[in-house]
Short mmCIF file of C-alpha atoms in Angstrom, two decimals:
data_model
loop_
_atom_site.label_atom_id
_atom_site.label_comp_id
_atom_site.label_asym_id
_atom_site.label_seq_id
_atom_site.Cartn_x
_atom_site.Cartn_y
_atom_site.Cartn_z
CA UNK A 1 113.89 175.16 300.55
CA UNK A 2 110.45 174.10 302.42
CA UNK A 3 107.95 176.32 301.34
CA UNK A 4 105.10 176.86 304.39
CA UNK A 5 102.16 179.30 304.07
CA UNK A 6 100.93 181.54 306.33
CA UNK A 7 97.86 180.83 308.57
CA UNK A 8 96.11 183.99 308.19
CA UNK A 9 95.31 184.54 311.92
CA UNK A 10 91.75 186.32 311.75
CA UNK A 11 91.38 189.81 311.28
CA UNK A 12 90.28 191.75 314.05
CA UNK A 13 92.20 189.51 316.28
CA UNK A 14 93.59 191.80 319.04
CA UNK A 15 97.53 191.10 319.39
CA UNK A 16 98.57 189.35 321.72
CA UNK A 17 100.73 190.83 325.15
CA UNK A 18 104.09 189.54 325.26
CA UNK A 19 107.38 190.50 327.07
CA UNK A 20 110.84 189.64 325.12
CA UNK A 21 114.44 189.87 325.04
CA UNK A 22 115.61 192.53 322.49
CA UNK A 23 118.80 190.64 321.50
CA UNK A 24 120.26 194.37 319.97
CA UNK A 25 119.61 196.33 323.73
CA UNK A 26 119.59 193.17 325.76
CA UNK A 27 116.49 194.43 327.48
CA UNK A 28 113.09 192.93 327.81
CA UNK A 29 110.38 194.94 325.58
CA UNK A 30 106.61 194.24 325.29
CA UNK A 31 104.23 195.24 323.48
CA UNK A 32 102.69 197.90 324.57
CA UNK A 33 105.83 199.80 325.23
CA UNK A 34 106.44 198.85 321.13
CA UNK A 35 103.54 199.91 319.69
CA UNK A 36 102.96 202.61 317.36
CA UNK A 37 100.71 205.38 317.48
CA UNK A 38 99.07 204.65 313.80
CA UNK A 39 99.68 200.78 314.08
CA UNK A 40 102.09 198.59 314.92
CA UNK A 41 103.61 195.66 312.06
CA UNK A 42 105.05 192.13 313.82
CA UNK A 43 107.03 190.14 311.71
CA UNK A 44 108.17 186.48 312.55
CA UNK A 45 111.37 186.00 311.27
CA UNK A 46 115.01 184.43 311.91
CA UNK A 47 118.53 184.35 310.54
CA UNK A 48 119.05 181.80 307.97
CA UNK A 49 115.67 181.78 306.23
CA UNK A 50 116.71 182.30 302.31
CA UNK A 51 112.56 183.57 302.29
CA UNK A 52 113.73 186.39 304.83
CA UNK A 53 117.40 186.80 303.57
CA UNK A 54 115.33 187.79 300.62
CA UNK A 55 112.94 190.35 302.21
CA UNK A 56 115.45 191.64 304.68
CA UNK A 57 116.01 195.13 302.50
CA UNK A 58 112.56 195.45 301.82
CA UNK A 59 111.30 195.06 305.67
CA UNK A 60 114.53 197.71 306.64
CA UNK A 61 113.56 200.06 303.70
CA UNK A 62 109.73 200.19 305.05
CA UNK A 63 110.87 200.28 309.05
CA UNK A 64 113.06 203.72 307.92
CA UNK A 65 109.59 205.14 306.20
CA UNK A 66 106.96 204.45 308.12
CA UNK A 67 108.18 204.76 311.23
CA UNK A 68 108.51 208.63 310.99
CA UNK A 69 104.63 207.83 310.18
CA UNK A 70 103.58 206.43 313.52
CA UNK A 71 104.00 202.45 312.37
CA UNK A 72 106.40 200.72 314.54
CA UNK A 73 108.00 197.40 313.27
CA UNK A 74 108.70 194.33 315.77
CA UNK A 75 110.66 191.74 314.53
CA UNK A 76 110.22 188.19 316.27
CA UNK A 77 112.43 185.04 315.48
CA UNK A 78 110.95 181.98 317.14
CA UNK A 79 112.87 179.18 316.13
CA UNK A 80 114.51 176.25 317.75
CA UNK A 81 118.16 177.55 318.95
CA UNK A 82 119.11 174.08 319.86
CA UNK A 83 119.21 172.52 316.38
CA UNK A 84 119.34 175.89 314.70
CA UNK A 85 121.76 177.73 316.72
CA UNK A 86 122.44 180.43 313.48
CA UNK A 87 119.15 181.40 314.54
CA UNK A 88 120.47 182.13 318.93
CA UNK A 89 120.22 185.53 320.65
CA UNK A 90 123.96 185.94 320.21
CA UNK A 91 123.52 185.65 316.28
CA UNK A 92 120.50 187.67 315.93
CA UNK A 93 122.55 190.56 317.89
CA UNK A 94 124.67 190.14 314.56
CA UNK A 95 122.27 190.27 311.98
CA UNK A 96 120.37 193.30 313.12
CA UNK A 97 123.08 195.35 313.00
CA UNK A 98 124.65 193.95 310.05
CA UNK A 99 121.26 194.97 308.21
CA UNK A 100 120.65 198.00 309.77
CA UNK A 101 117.38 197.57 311.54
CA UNK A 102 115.81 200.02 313.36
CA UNK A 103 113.47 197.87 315.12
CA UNK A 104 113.70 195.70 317.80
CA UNK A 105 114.59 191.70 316.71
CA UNK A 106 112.84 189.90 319.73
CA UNK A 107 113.88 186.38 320.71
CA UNK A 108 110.72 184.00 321.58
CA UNK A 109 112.86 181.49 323.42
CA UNK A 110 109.69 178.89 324.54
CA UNK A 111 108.25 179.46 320.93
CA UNK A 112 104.91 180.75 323.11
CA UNK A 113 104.72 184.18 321.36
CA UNK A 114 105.16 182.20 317.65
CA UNK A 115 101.70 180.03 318.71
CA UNK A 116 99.42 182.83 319.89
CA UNK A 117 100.37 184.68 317.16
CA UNK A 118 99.62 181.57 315.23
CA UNK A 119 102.74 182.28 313.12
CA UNK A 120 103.93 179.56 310.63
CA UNK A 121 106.56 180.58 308.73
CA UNK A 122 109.19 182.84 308.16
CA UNK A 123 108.48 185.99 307.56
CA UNK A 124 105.29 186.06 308.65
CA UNK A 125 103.47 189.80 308.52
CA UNK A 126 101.21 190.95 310.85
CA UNK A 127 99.86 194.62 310.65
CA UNK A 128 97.82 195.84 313.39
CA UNK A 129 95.74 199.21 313.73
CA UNK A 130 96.12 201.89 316.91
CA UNK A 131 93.87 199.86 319.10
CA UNK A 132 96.30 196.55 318.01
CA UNK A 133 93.39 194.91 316.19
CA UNK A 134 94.56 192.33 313.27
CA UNK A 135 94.00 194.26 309.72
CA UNK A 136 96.44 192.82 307.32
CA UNK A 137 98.39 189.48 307.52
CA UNK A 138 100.01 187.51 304.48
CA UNK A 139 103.02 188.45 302.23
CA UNK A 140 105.03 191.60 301.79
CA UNK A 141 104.77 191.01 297.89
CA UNK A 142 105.26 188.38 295.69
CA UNK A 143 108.70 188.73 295.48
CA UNK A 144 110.52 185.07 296.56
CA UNK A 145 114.14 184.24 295.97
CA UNK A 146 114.89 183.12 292.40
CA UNK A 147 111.19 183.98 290.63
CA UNK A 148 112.99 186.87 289.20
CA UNK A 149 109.90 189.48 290.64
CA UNK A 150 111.13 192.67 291.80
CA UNK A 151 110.85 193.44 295.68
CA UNK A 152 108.51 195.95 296.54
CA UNK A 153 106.61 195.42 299.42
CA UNK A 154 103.54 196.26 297.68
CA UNK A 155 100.89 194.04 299.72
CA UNK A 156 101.83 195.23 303.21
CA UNK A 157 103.14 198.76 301.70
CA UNK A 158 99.01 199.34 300.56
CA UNK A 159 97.68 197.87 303.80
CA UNK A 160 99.88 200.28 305.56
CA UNK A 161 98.89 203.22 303.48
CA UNK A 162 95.49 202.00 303.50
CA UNK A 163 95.73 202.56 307.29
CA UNK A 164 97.26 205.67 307.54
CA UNK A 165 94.76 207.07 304.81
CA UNK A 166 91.95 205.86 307.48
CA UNK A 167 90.73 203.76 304.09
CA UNK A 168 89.61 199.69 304.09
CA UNK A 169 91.97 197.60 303.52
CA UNK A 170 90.91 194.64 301.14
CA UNK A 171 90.33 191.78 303.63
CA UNK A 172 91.90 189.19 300.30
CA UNK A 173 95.33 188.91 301.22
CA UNK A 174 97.75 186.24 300.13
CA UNK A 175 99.28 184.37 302.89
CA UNK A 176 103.10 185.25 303.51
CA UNK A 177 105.47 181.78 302.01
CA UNK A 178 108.56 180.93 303.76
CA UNK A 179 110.21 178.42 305.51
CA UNK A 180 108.04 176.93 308.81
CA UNK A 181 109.09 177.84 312.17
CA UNK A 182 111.54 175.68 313.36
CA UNK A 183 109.85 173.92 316.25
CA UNK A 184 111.30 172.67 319.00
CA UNK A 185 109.96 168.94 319.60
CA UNK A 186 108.25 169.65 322.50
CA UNK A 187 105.94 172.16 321.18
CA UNK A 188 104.95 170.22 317.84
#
């Protein structure tokens, strides 16, 4: 299991636009039809990740909460279909519904979405405030699989309280660890 950190994209950074296939409606979405009214959290992640196996009933726990709260969730896999075809439209289709989520799981076919975003690995949290400006990005907690550390979601859980409270949030944040986004050769 390759562990890749985060890039920690700078805060402030305004998100970027994008327009996606929503593998669960089969529609395109974008972002500002996404959004949330208190902030908006975009997560890069894909299928067979053990990092996001791992997360997956933390990130579906949080989506249920704080959505009621005016934070929508976006979930984005980027990786290379071709030599990971577990991690194909089809497949994601799958997984969303076999874990429940109540969020979109976008499908980044040309991997563009993944690089403005600079995104690294998988998951990769983004949170961003009503006006879509970059305040948190790292790890959900420091939960990983096997290190025996409960999963709580405390990092993004106070930088999404922090938000809603109108309070700073602590610009230290741990980058997120998972596996890298699987690139396709031609965007390397």
């Amino acid at each position: 299991m390759a562990r890749t950190e985060s890039k920690m994209l700078a805060l402030g950074t305004v998100a970027p636009e994008f327009s996606l296939l929503d593998t669960v409606s089969k529609k395109t979405m974008n972002l500002h039809a996404l959004n949330g009214d208190r902030g908006t959290v975009i997560m890069f992640i894909c299928n067979h990740c053990p990092f996001v196996i791992h997360v997956n009933p933390e990130i579906t726990k949080m989506a249920i909460e704080y959505q009621k709260k005016g934070i929508h969730f976006i979930a984005i896999s980027s990786n290379d279909v071709e030599n990971y075809p577990e991690d194909g439209p089809h497949y994601m289709r799958i997984k969303a519904k076999a874990e429940n989520y109540t969020f979109p799981y976008l499908y980044d076919e040309d991997q563009s979405i993944a690089k403005k975003y600079d995104a690294a690995c998988t998951p990769d949290f983004f949170l961003f405030d009503e006006e879509l400006k970059l305040v948190y990005r790292g790890q959900l907690d420091d939960s990983r699989p096997g290190n025996g550390l409960p999963l709580t979601g405390k990092d993004l859980r106070n930088a999404i309280e922090n938000l809603l409270k109108g309070e700073a949030i602590d610009p230290n944040q741990k980058p997120s660890i998972g596996c890298n986004i699987k690139w396709k050769s031609s965007n390397q």
